[in-house]
């Protein structure tokens, strides 16, 4: 039955929640699923891999997501906040290595003024690079100002569409507000990125199926899927964590249902499997986000243990990932890597 469903998804790019859950619950057809996603990736987004340089510019956070090492109550972490000029400098260096997109990511909160963020975005835009922001929940006014300053994309994972689970994991957040943020981001003309954590305690294949349907419904342009990796400095330290395999399956199904979007091979996948990003690139992904943060900050941006590249330099990572991409007969894109829409979202 699942084999038939994969063929259907490859042809029609549509499955019901029950059908998705059936595939997710069946281990035997993994190979067929990953191969189908690879074919659809090649057909709709080609062989180019888009590289986005990731600047982890502050690990300060005012929230308490129970899975994350940056959570406010984690006192076991040396905190940092890069100066605006340092962030711009890291971006400049990344552009000199050939990056056409910078992703600016941090914990959530008002640690930078709106004016500071606008200044950073404006200066980086002058470098002829696209900008993705990943700085959490903001007001509509702030999202608007960052967009006007030149930010092109915004990444805000829904994490899980299971409302009860969301509530348990995010004591100081609200699921409805998160969805409203995503709608606002889309309305303002950003490319919208969202995604989920895989293997959260209590998460079911049915709820993962719901996540994939949500990605379609919200009209996402990019979807980041990664395993939840337990961090010993968080309340979820004794949990099992997500598997590489299940993360790949959710990612592959996302590609089958949303053929033309951008899908990163996430860092967390490589943290669980030394070939994780390459396997992901051959199972539906077409984006990699190498770290372009310099120095000790890489290690201090500690969401979970086993994070890759913490002792490497941006120059080394750039060469490393390019070699790996060429090694699987793929090419590194030379453009900004915006989604080329073939399918319109319903909403
Ligand atoms: N603070 C912003 C936010 O929450 O959207 C952006 C930074 S946050 C660290 C980026 C992502 O890290 C989150 O969306 C979450 O999915 C992921 N993350 C946090 N803790 C993790 C863990 N223990 N394992 C895997 N991913 C994790
Ligand atoms: Fe803060 Fe984001 Fe981590 Fe939540 S996931 S604690 S908002 S950095
Ligand atoms: Fe950082 Fe390979 S991408 S060392």
mmCIF file of N, CA and C and ligand atoms in Angstrom, residues 277 309 312 316-317 320-321 324, ligand 3:
data_model
loop_
_atom_site.group_PDB
_atom_site.id
_atom_site.type_symbol
_atom_site.label_atom_id
_atom_site.label_comp_id
_atom_site.label_asym_id
_atom_site.label_seq_id
_atom_site.Cartn_x
_atom_site.Cartn_y
_atom_site.Cartn_z
ATOM 1 N N UNK A 277 24.149 15.490 5.837
ATOM 2 C CA UNK A 277 23.727 16.513 4.869
ATOM 3 C C UNK A 277 23.751 15.970 3.444
ATOM 4 N N UNK A 309 31.195 21.378 13.104
ATOM 5 C CA UNK A 309 31.972 22.536 12.637
ATOM 6 C C UNK A 309 32.333 23.548 13.726
ATOM 7 N N UNK A 312 35.880 24.755 13.316
ATOM 8 C CA UNK A 312 36.309 25.082 11.954
ATOM 9 C C UNK A 312 36.101 26.566 11.660
ATOM 10 N N UNK A 316 37.198 27.284 5.853
ATOM 11 C CA UNK A 316 37.322 25.824 5.778
ATOM 12 C C UNK A 316 35.974 25.188 5.439
ATOM 13 N N UNK A 317 34.925 25.626 6.122
ATOM 14 C CA UNK A 317 33.594 25.039 5.879
ATOM 15 C C UNK A 317 33.154 25.255 4.436
ATOM 16 N N UNK A 320 34.997 22.798 2.358
ATOM 17 C CA UNK A 320 34.558 21.443 2.704
ATOM 18 C C UNK A 320 33.213 21.117 2.047
ATOM 19 N N UNK A 321 32.262 22.020 2.202
ATOM 20 C CA UNK A 321 30.917 21.710 1.709
ATOM 21 C C UNK A 321 30.876 21.730 0.175
ATOM 22 N N UNK A 324 32.130 18.425 -0.968
ATOM 23 C CA UNK A 324 31.137 17.364 -0.749
ATOM 24 C C UNK A 324 30.027 17.428 -1.795
HETATM 25 FE FE1 LIG B 3 32.180 22.778 8.353
HETATM 26 FE FE2 LIG B 3 32.576 20.580 6.697
HETATM 27 S S1 LIG B 3 31.060 22.144 6.566
HETATM 28 S S2 LIG B 3 33.861 21.336 8.339
#
